[in-house]
Amino acid sequence: MTSVDDLPLADPVIHPQKAISLFWLIPFVVIVVGAWLVYDTLASRGPLITITFNSAEGIEAGRTRVRHKAVDVGRVESVWLSPDFSQVELTVRLAAGMEGVLMSNAKFWVVQPRFSLQGVSGLGTLVSGTYIEIEPGNAGPLTDRFKGLESPPLVRSGTQGMKIRLTAEKLGGLAVGTPVYYLGIPAGEVLGFDLNKNKDGVIIHAFIKSPYHKLIMPNSRFWKINGIDLSMNADGIRMTASSLSTLLLGGVAFETPASLENLEPPLPGNLFTLFEDQSAVTDSSYRRKIPFLMYFDGSVRGLKSGAPVEFRGIKIGSVRDIRMEFDRANTSFRVAVLMEIEPERVTEVGDHNTAESSDEFIQTLVDRGLRGQLETASYLTGQLYVNLVMRPEMPVRLLGTQTRYKELPTVASNLDEISASITSLLRKLQTFPSDEIGKNLNETLVSLKKTVEAPVILEAAGAMRDALVTLKATMVQINGKVDPMGKDLAKATEAATKALASTERLMINLNALMDPDAPMNYRMLELTRELTATSRAIRTFVGIMSRQPESLLFGKEKKEE
């Protein structure tokens, strides 16, 4: 039996081994997939930018989002201080596709609850949390560093309208966000302000929204409006109140007068004048102004620059300057008032084709009695204005100072004339010898009383009375026994008796009248005292009205001790 060991061995078959094993395919696939995932992640991350803010209040790294029109377009990755510790730098990763909007005029700001006079905004962040809003740029080079805004922009990109500039002497109550109105309709708002080149005024930047920006023309006029307009005229006090927002923020209004000229719309950024009120707009339409100078000797308290100059109740100009002058030669003071008359306010009637100049025309009016006079515009405020009156009876009084302005003569105000008349009357009353006259009258009455009460007069009157009684009795006895001549004698005797009785009564009345305690004597003394007190009261009244004319309505002010 043949064993296994005795069997012949077969020739080995050699198979060649593969270069790469299928086992290595798995890690290769993993590497490829990982690389793709890394590439896809890096490609979808978008650009990385840096935004600087003054504060990082409400911003958290990894949580604060960047949004545009309520769509998430990025997230804050880190928050850190700038190298000089003056600002906060945010590293923000935006989504892919945002590279094209990162131009230099792109804007970023933090959206959070804000409370201001313009209203309340950002209340939605109380639920969603603070986020950063982006406004894509549309001009300028691409960049990756931006300066964040501390407040949202008033005008968003894409808003139709036009930006304009307004020039004014002072800002007044205007602020960022102050509305601009057209016929009471909100048509725009104030964007900001800064000083002009000469640093003597302000430039206000405003934006007029569509379609109201089409109403802006080169002849458009702008003025400030207030919440409450209080005015006084012949009809009484008039008060006009605007909306609550205008009361708090003020406002700007504009209008565009109709014109026959073919005006072209202004370019964005054109400069317009901003007037203080609508009346100033009307005044600006009178471009021709003739200056005149007037001098007043009395007080001009209550007269201010801008006060009206009126003629027969119609404003024809305004006061421009007031100054005090001292004449060393006469050691006297005077007040110089510079005013401007606007001749365009007066319409000429009839044929006025004349070569007479304005100075010659004014001189003609002065020759006919034109004078300047100060009048009280309101006893409530004590304000004064210049009233041109025709007073031909008053002489022309000119100082003839060497100035470049034509001088107009002046007369005293009505209040000054009344004060002068009352003062003259008081002086006459003070010099009136009322006490001496009363004393002389009293002495005369006493002397008359002594004369009436003299014993001789009394005895004569008694003797005459007895004689007349005896004569009457005798005539009664012979009555009817005498001829007609006796009857006439009886009648005469009776008449004499009546006259004697009347004389006796007169003496009694004179005696009572001459008594020092008599009512007439007492009334004369009282009249003298009342005249003296009346003169003092009138003098006090004139003094108060000269110093404080408003006290006629409010009474005399009480001075604190």
Short mmCIF file of N, CA, C and O in Angstrom, two decimals, residues 6 19 139 214 238 322 346:
data_model
loop_
_atom_site.label_atom_id
_atom_site.label_comp_id
_atom_site.label_asym_id
_atom_site.label_seq_id
_atom_site.Cartn_x
_atom_site.Cartn_y
_atom_site.Cartn_z
N ASP A 6 4.67 8.78 -0.27
CA ASP A 6 5.33 8.28 -1.47
C ASP A 6 4.77 8.89 -2.75
O ASP A 6 5.34 8.68 -3.82
N ALA A 19 -1.22 45.40 -7.81
CA ALA A 19 -0.39 46.51 -7.31
C ALA A 19 -1.02 47.22 -6.13
O ALA A 19 -0.35 47.56 -5.15
N ALA A 139 -21.79 101.84 -4.71
CA ALA A 139 -20.77 102.69 -5.33
C ALA A 139 -19.50 102.60 -4.51
O ALA A 139 -19.52 102.37 -3.31
N LYS A 214 -40.65 116.32 -6.95
CA LYS A 214 -40.90 116.94 -8.25
C LYS A 214 -41.48 118.36 -8.11
O LYS A 214 -41.51 119.11 -9.10
N ARG A 238 -54.99 135.47 18.57
CA ARG A 238 -55.23 134.29 17.74
C ARG A 238 -54.13 133.28 17.99
O ARG A 238 -52.96 133.62 17.91
N ILE A 322 -30.40 149.77 16.21
CA ILE A 322 -30.65 150.77 17.25
C ILE A 322 -29.34 150.95 18.01
O ILE A 322 -28.72 149.96 18.41
N VAL A 346 -45.99 149.95 -1.59
CA VAL A 346 -46.94 151.01 -1.93
C VAL A 346 -47.14 151.02 -3.43
O VAL A 346 -46.17 151.09 -4.20
#
